[in-house]
Amino acid sequence: MVGVAAKSRSCDRCRSQKVRCGLQRPFCDRCLKAKSVCTGYERGLVFVNRSLANPSQSTVSVLSQLRQKQDPKISSGDTSIAQIHVFHSPSAERLQIFNAFTGLYLPQAGAHQLLSGSSAASWIQCLLNLSDRTDTATTSLTAMCLSHIALLNKNDILHRESTEMYNSALRELRLEIANPIARFREETLAAIVMLTTYEIFSGPGQVGSGWASHVLGSSQLLQLWGPSIGKSPISYHLFQRARTSCVFDALRRRQSTFLADPEWRNLAPKQASSDPYNKFWDLIVDLPSILELADQLSNEIPCKTTRPGGLRLYDSCWSLNNKLQDWHHKLISEIPGLVYWPVPSAVSNPADSIAYGRVFPLSLQFESLHVAQLLLSYWTALLLLYNSMYQICPIINNARSSRRANEIAIESHKMDKTNRTLNSWYIESNNTPLTAEWYAVPPPPVEEMVRLAKYICQSTEYCYGVDKGTLGPQLTVFSIWAAKQAFLSQPGYERELAWCSEIKNMRAAHYQFDIPIIEIAGIR
């Protein structure tokens, strides 16, 4: 309309700075690239109370008074307790705490890549867009943030405050879950995700009981919500993070998960369905059931069905291996240049010795922390998969069954020609039928398992750099545990196993090996 000023569509931050906004939602690219927090597109209402007693009240004067009442926001680099202010507006308080947390949790470089796409940290971008209907999310965010500040500044007073906030968040969360309406709010799932992250950095004292409880709670909440949880952008990002924790816990317990059911797969929006992170977790949900079946096969008394059942499981292992290999090849092809490369290690480990030298004289550098996370997850998945194959192969080869049962099993479940030629493990004669008299399944080479475990160990130095934020050490927790299981399963790797156990005692400038990471049923 002529004569009426156009309403700006820019985000609040770009509008206040009078710069061109990218207009992307929920956060604009300009703010993310500038490593600034995009405050969104909501416009707050300001009431101008012009009355007979105050007829000269104007919008400008009201806005001026509001600005004078607001305290300055803290920066991510200056995080002393004196600078944590409480705002009257929940959204303003959440923004201030969010700034402090992201400055500590995210890496100094590549934060935009982690936040803008699908990654281990993409759930963080929805914390600012949560509704203020309850205080649960804000209290959980405060506890998580104060915990990080206390952790990195070794501040006991702040640590006690974070514990008090954590306990308050737990009380509020219990009320939310008990409420049949509130339990289906995004804020409730967000609170569980944040408290789960809090527990990861609570140290080894509780042996992961708090972490496991929150993961169980998020698992039950996801099942209550059902697959429809992925329909909104906020709930989908929260689902991504909760799914990761649930799958890790299922792998730790070696038990199948409901996330492997067909209705829980491929929940990603169309624009993110081909993202490597989403694709990987859609594949890996099958691994816990493979571990569970491998344990069942190992514990059962051999009978006529042992070998056919073992062959079916062996084929399932190969099928998942093929899919993971294809995923890896696609990932490598999409990243220009080197994905990772070796460099001399700059950090010594107490397991190193003068007589035998360093256990790992080389460490791995990565294109970004996002790529490091993807490859660590990939190596960990293969390591657990190959360990299970190594576990079941002797059982399959030693089992006795009728000739007819074997022929039926082999005919129904034998691999296709492509699968048979993968690597050099699958040994087969093209001129001889597969029968019980000679058919033996080869286990994965021990050298391949050790190679994967060493790659994981050599990635630790990169992830523990102070410039990787606290997210870096978090990404190594489960992978190091898997590497330890591999070294334990084979003789002659005592030094490598000792090196893994001494990570927390490594010290060097610009590294954060002293950060207290949780122990989960033997992790670290």
PDB file of C-alpha atoms in Angstrom, residues 44-170:
ATOM      1  CA  GLY A  44       7.667  -9.046  20.172  1.00  0.00           C
ATOM      2  CA  LEU A  45       4.696  -6.827  20.941  1.00  0.00           C
ATOM      3  CA  VAL A  46       5.351  -3.543  22.726  1.00  0.00           C
ATOM      4  CA  PHE A  47       2.399  -1.813  24.389  1.00  0.00           C
ATOM      5  CA  VAL A  48       2.491   1.956  24.564  1.00  0.00           C
ATOM      6  CA  ASN A  49       0.351   2.971  27.528  1.00  0.00           C
ATOM      7  CA  ARG A  50      -0.663   6.480  26.451  1.00  0.00           C
ATOM      8  CA  SER A  51      -3.194   7.691  29.027  1.00  0.00           C
ATOM      9  CA  LEU A  52      -4.583  10.951  30.388  1.00  0.00           C
ATOM     10  CA  ALA A  53      -1.954  10.815  33.111  1.00  0.00           C
ATOM     11  CA  ASN A  54       0.828  10.316  30.547  1.00  0.00           C
ATOM     12  CA  PRO A  55      -0.355  11.661  27.172  1.00  0.00           C
ATOM     13  CA  SER A  56       3.163  12.154  25.763  1.00  0.00           C
ATOM     14  CA  GLN A  57       4.176   8.485  26.009  1.00  0.00           C
ATOM     15  CA  SER A  58       5.665   7.356  22.681  1.00  0.00           C
ATOM     16  CA  THR A  59       6.892   4.135  21.115  1.00  0.00           C
ATOM     17  CA  VAL A  60      10.460   5.445  20.966  1.00  0.00           C
ATOM     18  CA  SER A  61      10.518   6.244  24.674  1.00  0.00           C
ATOM     19  CA  VAL A  62       9.095   2.822  25.596  1.00  0.00           C
ATOM     20  CA  LEU A  63      11.704   0.994  23.500  1.00  0.00           C
ATOM     21  CA  SER A  64      14.452   3.145  25.000  1.00  0.00           C
ATOM     22  CA  GLN A  65      13.344   2.253  28.511  1.00  0.00           C
ATOM     23  CA  LEU A  66      13.251  -1.454  27.650  1.00  0.00           C
ATOM     24  CA  ARG A  67      16.807  -1.381  26.287  1.00  0.00           C
ATOM     25  CA  GLN A  68      18.079   0.336  29.429  1.00  0.00           C
ATOM     26  CA  LYS A  69      16.540  -2.383  31.605  1.00  0.00           C
ATOM     27  CA  GLN A  70      18.202  -5.217  29.704  1.00  0.00           C
ATOM     28  CA  ASP A  71      21.591  -6.453  30.854  1.00  0.00           C
ATOM     29  CA  PRO A  72      24.317  -7.015  28.258  1.00  0.00           C
ATOM     30  CA  LYS A  73      24.505 -10.538  26.875  1.00  0.00           C
ATOM     31  CA  ILE A  74      27.490 -12.630  27.834  1.00  0.00           C
ATOM     32  CA  SER A  75      29.912 -13.766  25.175  1.00  0.00           C
ATOM     33  CA  SER A  76      30.992 -17.365  24.668  1.00  0.00           C
ATOM     34  CA  GLY A  77      34.580 -16.532  25.472  1.00  0.00           C
ATOM     35  CA  ASP A  78      33.951 -14.862  28.857  1.00  0.00           C
ATOM     36  CA  THR A  79      32.035 -17.240  31.058  1.00  0.00           C
ATOM     37  CA  SER A  80      32.547 -16.286  34.688  1.00  0.00           C
ATOM     38  CA  ILE A  81      29.736 -16.813  37.181  1.00  0.00           C
ATOM     39  CA  ALA A  82      29.308 -13.074  37.715  1.00  0.00           C
ATOM     40  CA  GLN A  83      28.168 -12.685  34.126  1.00  0.00           C
ATOM     41  CA  ILE A  84      25.268 -15.137  34.255  1.00  0.00           C
ATOM     42  CA  HIS A  85      22.298 -12.787  34.603  1.00  0.00           C
ATOM     43  CA  VAL A  86      18.651 -13.718  34.899  1.00  0.00           C
ATOM     44  CA  PHE A  87      16.261 -12.050  32.482  1.00  0.00           C
ATOM     45  CA  HIS A  88      12.600 -11.448  33.101  1.00  0.00           C
ATOM     46  CA  SER A  89      11.858 -12.712  29.599  1.00  0.00           C
ATOM     47  CA  PRO A  90      12.335 -16.511  29.272  1.00  0.00           C
ATOM     48  CA  SER A  91      13.308 -16.213  25.601  1.00  0.00           C
ATOM     49  CA  ALA A  92      15.974 -13.605  26.388  1.00  0.00           C
ATOM     50  CA  GLU A  93      17.314 -15.751  29.208  1.00  0.00           C
ATOM     51  CA  ARG A  94      17.453 -18.779  26.927  1.00  0.00           C
ATOM     52  CA  LEU A  95      19.303 -16.784  24.264  1.00  0.00           C
ATOM     53  CA  GLN A  96      21.937 -15.653  26.752  1.00  0.00           C
ATOM     54  CA  ILE A  97      22.507 -19.164  28.087  1.00  0.00           C
ATOM     55  CA  PHE A  98      22.494 -20.545  24.549  1.00  0.00           C
ATOM     56  CA  ASN A  99      25.316 -18.176  23.557  1.00  0.00           C
ATOM     57  CA  ALA A 100      27.448 -19.344  26.470  1.00  0.00           C
ATOM     58  CA  PHE A 101      26.827 -23.036  25.842  1.00  0.00           C
ATOM     59  CA  THR A 102      27.456 -23.038  22.084  1.00  0.00           C
ATOM     60  CA  GLY A 103      30.716 -21.153  22.609  1.00  0.00           C
ATOM     61  CA  LEU A 104      31.944 -24.011  24.785  1.00  0.00           C
ATOM     62  CA  TYR A 105      30.297 -27.028  23.172  1.00  0.00           C
ATOM     63  CA  LEU A 106      30.803 -26.398  19.461  1.00  0.00           C
ATOM     64  CA  PRO A 107      34.165 -26.296  17.639  1.00  0.00           C
ATOM     65  CA  GLN A 108      35.714 -22.943  16.822  1.00  0.00           C
ATOM     66  CA  ALA A 109      35.729 -23.842  13.122  1.00  0.00           C
ATOM     67  CA  GLY A 110      32.943 -25.624  11.287  1.00  0.00           C
ATOM     68  CA  ALA A 111      30.125 -24.727  13.677  1.00  0.00           C
ATOM     69  CA  HIS A 112      28.040 -23.526  10.726  1.00  0.00           C
ATOM     70  CA  GLN A 113      28.368 -26.923   9.024  1.00  0.00           C
ATOM     71  CA  LEU A 114      27.317 -28.719  12.209  1.00  0.00           C
ATOM     72  CA  LEU A 115      24.293 -26.505  12.820  1.00  0.00           C
ATOM     73  CA  SER A 116      22.998 -25.976   9.298  1.00  0.00           C
ATOM     74  CA  GLY A 117      22.793 -29.634   8.221  1.00  0.00           C
ATOM     75  CA  SER A 118      22.274 -33.012   9.883  1.00  0.00           C
ATOM     76  CA  SER A 119      24.999 -33.827  12.378  1.00  0.00           C
ATOM     77  CA  ALA A 120      25.708 -34.787  15.970  1.00  0.00           C
ATOM     78  CA  ALA A 121      25.020 -31.161  16.945  1.00  0.00           C
ATOM     79  CA  SER A 122      22.124 -30.187  14.682  1.00  0.00           C
ATOM     80  CA  TRP A 123      19.663 -30.556  17.572  1.00  0.00           C
ATOM     81  CA  ILE A 124      21.183 -27.454  19.179  1.00  0.00           C
ATOM     82  CA  GLN A 125      19.705 -25.154  16.552  1.00  0.00           C
ATOM     83  CA  CYS A 126      16.151 -25.807  17.758  1.00  0.00           C
ATOM     84  CA  LEU A 127      16.725 -24.871  21.413  1.00  0.00           C
ATOM     85  CA  LEU A 128      15.989 -21.207  20.751  1.00  0.00           C
ATOM     86  CA  ASN A 129      12.753 -21.985  18.930  1.00  0.00           C
ATOM     87  CA  LEU A 130      11.182 -23.951  21.770  1.00  0.00           C
ATOM     88  CA  SER A 131       8.024 -22.572  23.306  1.00  0.00           C
ATOM     89  CA  ASP A 132       8.134 -20.867  26.712  1.00  0.00           C
ATOM     90  CA  ARG A 133       5.054 -22.694  27.995  1.00  0.00           C
ATOM     91  CA  THR A 134       7.118 -24.265  30.804  1.00  0.00           C
ATOM     92  CA  ASP A 135      10.434 -23.633  32.523  1.00  0.00           C
ATOM     93  CA  THR A 136      11.669 -27.210  32.049  1.00  0.00           C
ATOM     94  CA  ALA A 137      13.655 -26.587  28.862  1.00  0.00           C
ATOM     95  CA  THR A 138      15.190 -23.359  30.179  1.00  0.00           C
ATOM     96  CA  THR A 139      16.157 -24.989  33.488  1.00  0.00           C
ATOM     97  CA  SER A 140      17.713 -27.957  31.657  1.00  0.00           C
ATOM     98  CA  LEU A 141      19.612 -25.638  29.325  1.00  0.00           C
ATOM     99  CA  THR A 142      20.869 -23.641  32.308  1.00  0.00           C
ATOM    100  CA  ALA A 143      22.072 -26.794  34.064  1.00  0.00           C
ATOM    101  CA  MET A 144      23.849 -28.037  30.934  1.00  0.00           C
ATOM    102  CA  CYS A 145      25.481 -24.661  30.304  1.00  0.00           C
ATOM    103  CA  LEU A 146      26.608 -24.062  33.900  1.00  0.00           C
ATOM    104  CA  SER A 147      28.033 -27.581  33.987  1.00  0.00           C
ATOM    105  CA  HIS A 148      30.216 -26.815  30.966  1.00  0.00           C
ATOM    106  CA  ILE A 149      31.389 -23.504  32.392  1.00  0.00           C
ATOM    107  CA  ALA A 150      32.241 -25.137  35.727  1.00  0.00           C
ATOM    108  CA  LEU A 151      33.960 -27.983  33.925  1.00  0.00           C
ATOM    109  CA  LEU A 152      36.300 -25.850  31.850  1.00  0.00           C
ATOM    110  CA  ASN A 153      36.980 -23.283  34.584  1.00  0.00           C
ATOM    111  CA  LYS A 154      37.259 -25.894  37.390  1.00  0.00           C
ATOM    112  CA  ASN A 155      34.816 -23.814  39.424  1.00  0.00           C
ATOM    113  CA  ASP A 156      33.389 -25.804  42.356  1.00  0.00           C
ATOM    114  CA  ILE A 157      30.841 -23.126  43.249  1.00  0.00           C
ATOM    115  CA  LEU A 158      29.457 -23.100  39.740  1.00  0.00           C
ATOM    116  CA  HIS A 159      29.463 -26.885  39.684  1.00  0.00           C
ATOM    117  CA  ARG A 160      27.251 -26.952  42.780  1.00  0.00           C
ATOM    118  CA  GLU A 161      24.917 -24.449  41.155  1.00  0.00           C
ATOM    119  CA  SER A 162      24.704 -26.572  38.022  1.00  0.00           C
ATOM    120  CA  THR A 163      23.868 -29.600  40.181  1.00  0.00           C
ATOM    121  CA  GLU A 164      21.066 -27.653  41.866  1.00  0.00           C
ATOM    122  CA  MET A 165      19.721 -26.593  38.485  1.00  0.00           C
ATOM    123  CA  TYR A 166      19.965 -30.199  37.270  1.00  0.00           C
ATOM    124  CA  ASN A 167      17.935 -31.433  40.246  1.00  0.00           C
ATOM    125  CA  SER A 168      15.367 -28.688  39.653  1.00  0.00           C
ATOM    126  CA  ALA A 169      15.125 -29.705  36.004  1.00  0.00           C
ATOM    127  CA  LEU A 170      14.586 -33.331  37.028  1.00  0.00           C
TER     128      LEU A 170
END
